[in-house]
mmCIF file of C-alpha atoms in Angstrom:
data_model
loop_
_atom_site.group_PDB
_atom_site.id
_atom_site.type_symbol
_atom_site.label_atom_id
_atom_site.label_comp_id
_atom_site.label_asym_id
_atom_site.label_seq_id
_atom_site.Cartn_x
_atom_site.Cartn_y
_atom_site.Cartn_z
ATOM 1 C CA ILE A 1 27.656 224.580 60.895
ATOM 2 C CA GLY A 2 30.295 226.890 62.709
ATOM 3 C CA ARG A 3 27.657 229.431 63.132
ATOM 4 C CA VAL A 4 25.076 227.071 64.676
ATOM 5 C CA GLY A 5 27.468 224.199 66.488
ATOM 6 C CA LYS A 6 28.505 226.189 69.576
ATOM 7 C CA SER A 7 28.149 222.910 71.649
ATOM 8 C CA SER A 8 28.525 219.111 71.198
ATOM 9 C CA SER A 9 24.586 218.576 70.902
ATOM 10 C CA ARG A 10 24.545 222.085 68.689
ATOM 11 C CA LEU A 11 27.141 220.736 66.497
ATOM 12 C CA ILE A 12 25.590 217.307 66.018
ATOM 13 C CA LEU A 13 21.977 218.525 65.377
ATOM 14 C CA SER A 14 23.678 220.804 62.763
ATOM 15 C CA ILE A 15 25.373 217.778 60.953
ATOM 16 C CA CYS A 16 21.977 215.643 60.886
ATOM 17 C CA LEU A 17 20.072 218.504 59.687
ATOM 18 C CA LEU A 18 22.475 219.627 57.145
ATOM 19 C CA GLY A 19 23.020 216.210 55.694
ATOM 20 C CA GLY A 20 19.405 215.365 55.487
ATOM 21 C CA ILE A 21 18.678 218.826 53.893
ATOM 22 C CA LEU A 22 21.037 218.764 51.199
ATOM 23 C CA SER A 23 19.743 214.939 50.686
ATOM 24 C CA TRP A 24 16.875 216.892 48.965
ATOM 25 C CA THR A 25 19.085 218.305 46.429
ATOM 26 C CA MET A 26 21.453 215.475 45.650
ATOM 27 C CA PRO A 27 22.040 211.661 46.058
ATOM 28 C CA GLU A 28 22.685 210.935 49.631
ATOM 29 C CA HIS A 29 26.045 209.742 49.009
ATOM 30 C CA ALA A 30 27.174 212.628 47.451
ATOM 31 C CA VAL A 31 26.283 214.445 50.501
ATOM 32 C CA ALA A 32 28.085 212.576 52.560
ATOM 33 C CA ALA A 33 31.357 212.471 50.171
ATOM 34 C CA LEU A 34 30.839 216.461 50.725
ATOM 35 C CA LEU A 35 30.588 216.530 54.369
ATOM 36 C CA LEU A 36 32.751 213.582 55.434
ATOM 37 C CA PRO A 37 36.211 215.722 55.031
ATOM 38 C CA ILE A 38 34.834 218.403 56.792
ATOM 39 C CA LEU A 39 33.731 215.703 60.017
ATOM 40 C CA ILE A 40 36.997 214.534 59.882
ATOM 41 C CA GLY A 41 38.632 218.195 60.293
ATOM 42 C CA ILE A 42 36.103 218.640 63.425
ATOM 43 C CA VAL A 43 37.062 215.708 65.143
ATOM 44 C CA GLU A 44 41.272 216.119 64.622
ATOM 45 C CA ALA A 45 40.778 219.699 65.485
ATOM 46 C CA GLY A 46 38.566 218.991 68.633
ATOM 47 C CA GLY A 47 41.407 216.213 69.744
ATOM 48 C CA ILE A 48 38.490 213.693 69.643
ATOM 49 C CA ASP A 49 39.986 210.372 70.610
ATOM 50 C CA TYR A 50 39.008 206.909 68.825
ATOM 51 C CA ARG A 51 35.987 205.744 70.370
ATOM 52 C CA GLN A 52 34.632 208.498 72.072
ATOM 53 C CA ASN A 53 30.709 208.923 71.651
ATOM 54 C CA PHE A 54 30.976 212.333 70.214
ATOM 55 C CA GLY A 55 32.975 211.030 67.393
ATOM 56 C CA ILE A 56 30.745 208.317 66.727
ATOM 57 C CA ALA A 57 27.565 210.420 67.178
ATOM 58 C CA LEU A 58 28.984 212.794 64.969
ATOM 59 C CA PHE A 59 29.740 210.305 62.168
ATOM 60 C CA LEU A 60 26.217 208.449 62.768
ATOM 61 C CA ALA A 61 24.146 211.520 62.428
ATOM 62 C CA LEU A 62 25.895 212.500 59.026
ATOM 63 C CA THR A 63 25.034 208.546 57.830
ATOM 64 C CA TYR A 64 21.388 208.317 59.312
ATOM 65 C CA GLY A 65 21.022 212.311 58.426
ATOM 66 C CA THR A 66 21.473 211.859 54.790
ATOM 67 C CA SER A 67 19.545 208.402 54.781
ATOM 68 C CA VAL A 68 16.544 210.020 56.168
ATOM 69 C CA GLY A 69 16.869 212.919 54.301
ATOM 70 C CA SER A 70 16.928 211.290 50.866
ATOM 71 C CA MET A 71 12.771 210.563 51.519
ATOM 72 C CA GLY A 72 11.983 213.889 51.208
ATOM 73 C CA THR A 73 12.755 214.450 47.266
ATOM 74 C CA LEU A 74 12.997 212.674 43.931
ATOM 75 C CA LEU A 75 16.979 213.830 44.169
ATOM 76 C CA GLY A 76 17.697 211.953 47.555
ATOM 77 C CA GLY A 77 18.263 208.379 45.633
ATOM 78 C CA ALA A 78 17.495 206.691 42.784
ATOM 79 C CA ARG A 79 15.184 204.596 44.251
ATOM 80 C CA ASN A 80 12.744 207.480 44.235
ATOM 81 C CA VAL A 81 12.758 207.753 40.529
ATOM 82 C CA LEU A 82 12.427 203.889 40.169
ATOM 83 C CA ALA A 83 9.554 203.895 42.660
ATOM 84 C CA ILE A 84 7.583 206.375 40.106
ATOM 85 C CA GLY A 85 8.525 204.235 37.027
ATOM 86 C CA ILE A 86 7.000 201.211 38.702
ATOM 87 C CA MET A 87 3.966 203.201 40.051
ATOM 88 C CA GLU A 88 3.576 204.211 36.290
ATOM 89 C CA ASN A 89 3.134 200.756 35.065
ATOM 90 C CA PHE A 90 0.716 199.775 37.457
ATOM 91 C CA SER A 91 -1.609 202.900 36.918
ATOM 92 C CA ASN A 92 -1.995 205.862 35.186
ATOM 93 C CA ILE A 93 -0.801 208.224 38.121
ATOM 94 C CA SER A 94 1.977 210.644 37.586
ATOM 95 C CA LEU A 95 3.475 212.336 40.170
ATOM 96 C CA SER A 96 5.246 215.726 40.132
ATOM 97 C CA PHE A 97 8.343 216.424 42.276
ATOM 98 C CA VAL A 98 6.177 218.953 43.975
ATOM 99 C CA ASP A 99 3.834 215.744 45.072
ATOM 100 C CA TRP A 100 6.761 213.610 46.344
ATOM 101 C CA ALA A 101 8.123 216.547 48.417
ATOM 102 C CA VAL A 102 5.031 217.630 49.886
ATOM 103 C CA ALA A 103 4.669 213.539 51.225
ATOM 104 C CA GLY A 104 8.184 212.865 52.162
ATOM 105 C CA ILE A 105 9.842 215.946 53.338
ATOM 106 C CA PRO A 106 7.847 216.485 56.571
ATOM 107 C CA ILE A 107 8.620 212.571 57.701
ATOM 108 C CA ALA A 108 11.918 212.972 56.831
ATOM 109 C CA VAL A 109 12.103 215.901 59.125
ATOM 110 C CA VAL A 110 10.581 214.021 62.121
ATOM 111 C CA LEU A 111 13.152 211.496 61.393
ATOM 112 C CA MET A 112 15.827 213.540 61.410
ATOM 113 C CA PHE A 113 15.382 214.778 65.243
ATOM 114 C CA VAL A 114 14.380 210.907 66.096
ATOM 115 C CA THR A 115 17.833 210.443 64.736
ATOM 116 C CA PHE A 116 19.427 213.175 67.107
ATOM 117 C CA PHE A 117 17.444 211.977 70.173
ATOM 118 C CA THR A 118 18.067 208.314 69.566
ATOM 119 C CA LEU A 119 21.761 209.245 69.055
ATOM 120 C CA ARG A 120 21.600 211.448 72.277
ATOM 121 C CA ILE A 121 20.425 208.310 74.491
ATOM 122 C CA VAL A 122 22.662 205.630 72.932
ATOM 123 C CA TYR A 123 25.734 207.560 72.711
ATOM 124 C CA PRO A 124 25.494 210.437 75.274
ATOM 125 C CA TRP A 125 28.488 212.652 74.371
ATOM 126 C CA GLU A 126 31.114 214.443 76.043
ATOM 127 C CA GLU A 127 30.956 218.643 75.828
ATOM 128 C CA ILE A 128 34.130 219.568 73.647
ATOM 129 C CA ASP A 129 35.994 222.921 72.841
ATOM 130 C CA ALA A 130 34.005 224.480 70.130
ATOM 131 C CA GLY A 131 35.960 227.296 69.697
ATOM 132 C CA LYS A 132 39.095 225.010 68.355
ATOM 133 C CA ILE A 133 36.274 223.331 66.129
ATOM 134 C CA ARG A 134 34.504 226.909 64.754
ATOM 135 C CA SER A 135 38.325 227.846 63.924
ATOM 136 C CA GLU A 136 38.903 224.804 61.845
ATOM 137 C CA LEU A 137 35.528 225.212 60.070
ATOM 138 C CA ARG A 138 36.174 228.946 59.279
ATOM 139 C CA GLU A 139 39.662 227.594 57.814
ATOM 140 C CA GLU A 140 37.824 225.283 55.521
ATOM 141 C CA VAL A 141 35.440 228.143 54.173
ATOM 142 C CA GLU A 142 38.501 230.144 53.673
ATOM 143 C CA GLU A 143 40.464 227.341 51.860
ATOM 144 C CA ILE A 144 36.978 226.726 49.730
ATOM 145 C CA GLY A 145 37.102 230.429 48.400
ATOM 146 C CA PRO A 146 34.603 232.285 46.271
ATOM 147 C CA MET A 147 32.357 230.595 43.879
ATOM 148 C CA SER A 148 33.903 230.270 40.296
ATOM 149 C CA ARG A 149 32.185 230.739 37.419
ATOM 150 C CA ASP A 150 31.267 227.364 36.433
ATOM 151 C CA GLU A 151 29.904 226.824 39.931
ATOM 152 C CA LYS A 152 27.631 229.690 39.400
ATOM 153 C CA LYS A 153 26.662 228.389 36.096
ATOM 154 C CA ALA A 154 25.869 224.813 37.469
ATOM 155 C CA GLY A 155 24.087 226.462 40.711
ATOM 156 C CA LEU A 156 21.703 228.350 37.900
ATOM 157 C CA ILE A 157 21.201 225.287 35.841
ATOM 158 C CA PHE A 158 20.207 223.071 38.714
ATOM 159 C CA ALA A 159 18.199 225.898 40.313
ATOM 160 C CA SER A 160 16.294 225.885 37.143
ATOM 161 C CA ALA A 161 15.482 222.339 36.743
ATOM 162 C CA PHE A 162 14.230 222.481 40.445
ATOM 163 C CA VAL A 163 11.718 225.228 39.149
ATOM 164 C CA LEU A 164 10.811 223.365 35.836
ATOM 165 C CA TRP A 165 10.072 220.173 38.125
ATOM 166 C CA SER A 166 8.196 221.526 40.170
ATOM 167 C CA ILE A 167 6.183 222.870 37.363
ATOM 168 C CA PHE A 168 6.257 220.874 34.631
ATOM 169 C CA ALA A 169 6.854 217.825 35.917
ATOM 170 C CA THR A 170 3.488 216.081 34.952
ATOM 171 C CA THR A 171 3.566 217.690 31.472
ATOM 172 C CA VAL A 172 6.805 217.609 30.111
ATOM 173 C CA GLY A 173 8.420 214.896 32.492
ATOM 174 C CA LEU A 174 10.997 214.182 34.855
ATOM 175 C CA ALA A 175 13.355 212.708 32.948
ATOM 176 C CA THR A 176 12.783 215.197 29.847
ATOM 177 C CA ILE A 177 13.693 218.085 32.203
ATOM 178 C CA ALA A 178 16.701 216.008 33.495
ATOM 179 C CA ILE A 179 18.311 215.685 30.075
ATOM 180 C CA GLY A 180 17.512 219.258 29.190
ATOM 181 C CA GLY A 181 19.778 220.592 32.555
ATOM 182 C CA LEU A 182 22.573 217.664 31.213
ATOM 183 C CA VAL A 183 22.356 219.630 27.951
ATOM 184 C CA ALA A 184 22.668 223.107 29.316
ATOM 185 C CA LEU A 185 25.636 221.862 31.270
ATOM 186 C CA VAL A 186 27.227 220.999 27.785
ATOM 187 C CA ILE A 187 26.275 223.655 26.001
ATOM 188 C CA THR A 188 27.704 226.643 28.306
ATOM 189 C CA ARG A 189 30.960 224.105 28.820
ATOM 190 C CA THR A 190 30.081 223.675 32.866
ATOM 191 C CA ILE A 191 31.248 220.457 31.824
ATOM 192 C CA THR A 192 32.371 218.240 28.590
ATOM 193 C CA TRP A 193 31.151 215.196 27.398
ATOM 194 C CA ARG A 194 34.482 213.597 28.237
ATOM 195 C CA ASP A 195 33.380 214.590 32.145
ATOM 196 C CA ILE A 196 30.078 212.632 31.317
ATOM 197 C CA GLU A 197 31.559 209.612 29.559
ATOM 198 C CA GLN A 198 34.534 209.141 32.581
ATOM 199 C CA GLU A 199 32.181 210.007 35.500
ATOM 200 C CA MET A 200 28.659 208.982 34.662
ATOM 201 C CA PRO A 201 27.673 205.703 36.119
ATOM 202 C CA TRP A 202 26.743 203.937 33.663
ATOM 203 C CA GLY A 203 25.986 200.871 35.055
ATOM 204 C CA ILE A 204 23.115 202.296 37.356
ATOM 205 C CA ILE A 205 21.317 203.665 34.786
ATOM 206 C CA PHE A 206 21.124 199.667 33.177
ATOM 207 C CA LEU A 207 20.507 198.838 36.668
ATOM 208 C CA TYR A 208 17.256 200.860 36.939
ATOM 209 C CA GLY A 209 16.187 200.337 33.668
ATOM 210 C CA GLY A 210 16.242 196.878 34.257
ATOM 211 C CA ALA A 211 14.346 196.816 37.381
ATOM 212 C CA VAL A 212 11.456 198.725 35.874
ATOM 213 C CA THR A 213 11.580 196.414 32.801
ATOM 214 C CA LEU A 214 11.431 193.206 35.168
ATOM 215 C CA SER A 215 8.835 194.628 37.488
ATOM 216 C CA GLN A 216 6.621 195.036 34.163
ATOM 217 C CA ALA A 217 7.284 191.692 33.004
ATOM 218 C CA LEU A 218 6.751 190.023 36.459
ATOM 219 C CA ARG A 219 2.923 191.936 36.006
ATOM 220 C CA SER A 220 2.616 190.658 32.505
ATOM 221 C CA ALA A 221 3.226 187.450 33.430
ATOM 222 C CA GLY A 222 0.828 187.317 36.216
ATOM 223 C CA SER A 223 3.490 186.574 38.966
ATOM 224 C CA VAL A 224 2.989 189.751 40.609
ATOM 225 C CA GLU A 225 -0.806 188.989 41.083
ATOM 226 C CA PHE A 226 0.053 185.283 42.065
ATOM 227 C CA LEU A 227 2.058 186.356 45.069
ATOM 228 C CA ALA A 228 -0.378 189.163 46.324
ATOM 229 C CA ASN A 229 -3.373 187.060 45.857
ATOM 230 C CA GLY A 230 -1.977 184.279 48.232
ATOM 231 C CA LEU A 231 -0.380 186.865 50.781
ATOM 232 C CA MET A 232 -4.048 187.977 50.891
ATOM 233 C CA GLY A 233 -5.680 184.744 51.386
ATOM 234 C CA PHE A 234 -3.190 184.052 54.129
ATOM 235 C CA ILE A 235 -3.549 187.448 56.140
ATOM 236 C CA GLY A 236 -7.168 187.906 55.238
ATOM 237 C CA GLN A 237 -8.951 191.473 54.630
ATOM 238 C CA LYS A 238 -6.176 193.212 57.054
ATOM 239 C CA PRO A 239 -5.019 195.834 54.537
ATOM 240 C CA LEU A 240 -3.193 197.769 57.258
ATOM 241 C CA LEU A 241 -1.451 194.485 58.412
ATOM 242 C CA ILE A 242 -0.398 194.287 54.848
ATOM 243 C CA VAL A 243 1.045 197.626 55.132
ATOM 244 C CA ALA A 244 2.904 196.576 58.012
ATOM 245 C CA ILE A 245 4.411 193.501 56.731
ATOM 246 C CA PHE A 246 5.444 195.150 53.458
ATOM 247 C CA LEU A 247 7.269 198.126 55.385
ATOM 248 C CA VAL A 248 8.942 195.946 58.041
ATOM 249 C CA THR A 249 10.214 193.555 54.726
ATOM 250 C CA VAL A 250 11.931 195.894 52.693
ATOM 251 C CA VAL A 251 13.015 197.595 56.019
ATOM 252 C CA TYR A 252 15.226 195.055 56.952
ATOM 253 C CA LEU A 253 15.987 193.667 53.694
ATOM 254 C CA SER A 254 17.716 196.693 52.754
ATOM 255 C CA GLN A 255 20.080 196.192 55.675
ATOM 256 C CA VAL A 256 21.782 193.433 53.314
ATOM 257 C CA MET A 257 21.226 194.494 49.842
ATOM 258 C CA SER A 258 20.934 197.551 47.749
ATOM 259 C CA ASN A 259 17.711 199.568 48.826
ATOM 260 C CA THR A 260 17.154 199.930 45.530
ATOM 261 C CA ALA A 261 17.281 196.429 44.909
ATOM 262 C CA ALA A 262 14.707 195.838 47.759
ATOM 263 C CA THR A 263 12.355 198.421 46.356
ATOM 264 C CA ALA A 264 12.240 196.939 42.894
ATOM 265 C CA ILE A 265 11.512 193.295 44.341
ATOM 266 C CA ILE A 266 8.912 194.120 47.150
ATOM 267 C CA LEU A 267 7.078 197.394 45.440
ATOM 268 C CA PRO A 268 5.216 195.610 42.661
ATOM 269 C CA ILE A 269 3.706 192.962 45.111
ATOM 270 C CA THR A 270 2.738 195.789 47.635
ATOM 271 C CA ILE A 271 1.439 198.238 44.799
ATOM 272 C CA SER A 272 -0.647 195.095 43.031
ATOM 273 C CA SER A 273 -1.983 193.868 46.881
ATOM 274 C CA LEU A 274 -2.993 197.681 47.991
ATOM 275 C CA ILE A 275 -4.875 197.788 44.539
ATOM 276 C CA GLU A 276 -6.984 194.721 45.373
ATOM 277 C CA PHE A 277 -7.891 196.231 48.518
ATOM 278 C CA GLY A 278 -9.231 199.690 46.703
ATOM 279 C CA TYR A 279 -6.015 202.006 47.768
ATOM 280 C CA PRO A 280 -3.977 203.970 45.365
ATOM 281 C CA ALA A 281 -0.692 202.818 44.172
ATOM 282 C CA GLN A 282 1.075 205.748 45.412
ATOM 283 C CA LEU A 283 0.692 204.747 48.831
ATOM 284 C CA GLY A 284 2.869 201.705 48.032
ATOM 285 C CA GLY A 285 5.532 203.857 45.811
ATOM 286 C CA TYR A 286 6.011 206.305 48.768
ATOM 287 C CA LEU A 287 5.959 203.544 51.707
ATOM 288 C CA ILE A 288 8.298 201.151 49.952
ATOM 289 C CA ALA A 289 11.143 203.527 48.658
ATOM 290 C CA MET A 290 10.910 206.067 51.833
ATOM 291 C CA GLY A 291 11.070 202.620 54.051
ATOM 292 C CA ALA A 292 13.659 201.525 51.854
ATOM 293 C CA ALA A 293 15.909 204.334 53.135
ATOM 294 C CA MET A 294 16.277 203.177 56.501
ATOM 295 C CA ALA A 295 19.076 200.781 56.059
ATOM 296 C CA PHE A 296 20.844 201.619 59.451
ATOM 297 C CA MET A 297 22.747 198.632 60.122
ATOM 298 C CA LEU A 298 25.685 197.752 58.340
ATOM 299 C CA PRO A 299 28.211 199.444 56.069
ATOM 300 C CA ILE A 300 27.123 197.300 53.197
ATOM 301 C CA ALA A 301 23.567 198.874 53.397
ATOM 302 C CA THR A 302 24.693 202.495 52.284
ATOM 303 C CA PRO A 303 27.522 204.239 50.326
ATOM 304 C CA SER A 304 27.158 206.959 53.122
ATOM 305 C CA ALA A 305 27.178 204.338 55.626
ATOM 306 C CA ALA A 306 30.035 202.576 54.178
ATOM 307 C CA MET A 307 31.909 206.266 53.894
ATOM 308 C CA ALA A 308 31.555 206.920 57.564
ATOM 309 C CA TYR A 309 32.853 203.843 58.513
ATOM 310 C CA THR A 310 36.174 203.916 56.762
ATOM 311 C CA SER A 311 36.692 207.140 58.579
ATOM 312 C CA GLY A 312 37.608 204.603 61.522
ATOM 313 C CA TYR A 313 35.616 206.213 63.937
ATOM 314 C CA ILE A 314 32.620 204.352 64.013
ATOM 315 C CA GLU A 315 32.519 200.154 63.894
ATOM 316 C CA VAL A 316 29.925 197.660 62.687
ATOM 317 C CA ARG A 317 28.747 197.716 66.481
ATOM 318 C CA ASP A 318 28.113 200.953 66.413
ATOM 319 C CA LEU A 319 25.693 200.824 63.459
ATOM 320 C CA ILE A 320 24.328 198.044 64.688
ATOM 321 C CA LYS A 321 23.622 199.231 68.266
ATOM 322 C CA ALA A 322 21.682 202.303 66.927
ATOM 323 C CA GLY A 323 20.454 200.937 63.850
ATOM 324 C CA ALA A 324 18.511 198.477 65.246
ATOM 325 C CA ILE A 325 16.760 200.982 67.640
ATOM 326 C CA LEU A 326 16.153 203.367 65.126
ATOM 327 C CA ASN A 327 14.497 200.853 62.257
ATOM 328 C CA VAL A 328 11.940 200.309 65.172
ATOM 329 C CA LEU A 329 11.270 203.645 65.744
ATOM 330 C CA GLY A 330 11.431 204.602 62.065
ATOM 331 C CA ILE A 331 8.778 201.901 61.301
ATOM 332 C CA ILE A 332 6.533 203.332 63.953
ATOM 333 C CA THR A 333 7.026 206.786 62.629
ATOM 334 C CA PHE A 334 5.823 205.533 59.345
ATOM 335 C CA LEU A 335 2.996 203.432 60.914
ATOM 336 C CA THR A 336 1.474 206.351 62.808
ATOM 337 C CA PHE A 337 2.884 209.971 61.593
ATOM 338 C CA GLY A 338 3.464 209.016 58.242
ATOM 339 C CA LEU A 339 0.226 207.330 57.507
ATOM 340 C CA GLY A 340 -1.656 209.759 59.344
ATOM 341 C CA TRP A 341 0.363 212.578 57.058
ATOM 342 C CA TRP A 342 -0.850 210.800 53.654
ATOM 343 C CA LYS A 343 -4.340 210.567 54.958
ATOM 344 C CA LEU A 344 -4.291 214.261 55.811
ATOM 345 C CA LEU A 345 -3.002 214.823 52.075
ATOM 346 C CA GLY A 346 -5.736 212.677 50.821
ATOM 347 C CA ILE A 347 -3.331 209.978 49.430
ATOM 348 C CA TRP A 348 -5.346 206.918 50.829
#
């Protein structure tokens, strides 16, 4: 950030891109928690007043950048892994880490730039003293210091997991590789079992397991097919219209509830409807899981939005003002570039 951020625009763009790219390697809320203290240091070093457009745009760039970046890989958000589980219940398709990345990263990159230009228009920011900010960033780097031995071990294990996910995901399985990485962290004493007991979000694991089970139960009971047939009877033989309706539904449902829950509700019906039209399950999986990431309008939508909101530099009206525009642009991007890219890949 210090090397690239030589102006207000380049600094905000770097935050948006960095947040998005890091969200390919870890959950979006973890990226937001990692970068938020740096952003607070930037605005304090630059003497940015509360309610200045630069400060608002900077924190929104982090929030939106991490959200759209989380579409890129399975690691960006648990809803992506949930989508794979639901897809496997409806078909024999098994997607790898690379399959998802190829489908998602180009769309994520396009939306990062859409986010930047939207913020540039909605919140035209002032030029700031980049020299002070770069000095602050250098001090942050010096305080962090070199990587510790445990950090190097963790980095090596994560890199190994990436490689294994890319090569053996369909044969060994994503979960098996993930558990193997966890075991390696414990064996090498990078973390302890007590760390896992205290820090592991056990409730989320049960939530996702329950969501997949609920999806399978609804399908077994015929509820999903009933709803899908009813929708098809109402709309008619217009598959692309159904795609648009489901995308819009999951985008706006994700504004007021967990995007994972929204995915669990909408995805089974979407897949069932698309299969009736002869389209593959992964089209619905990509569309709904990635579309659910566009929860831009409220602090309750995503943890990253909530964290940025607590910084005090943005208000709910700021999220709504920029988020409403981004939602529309995001939907248009998916229905044009997204579907076109997936068509080129032979997904549908």
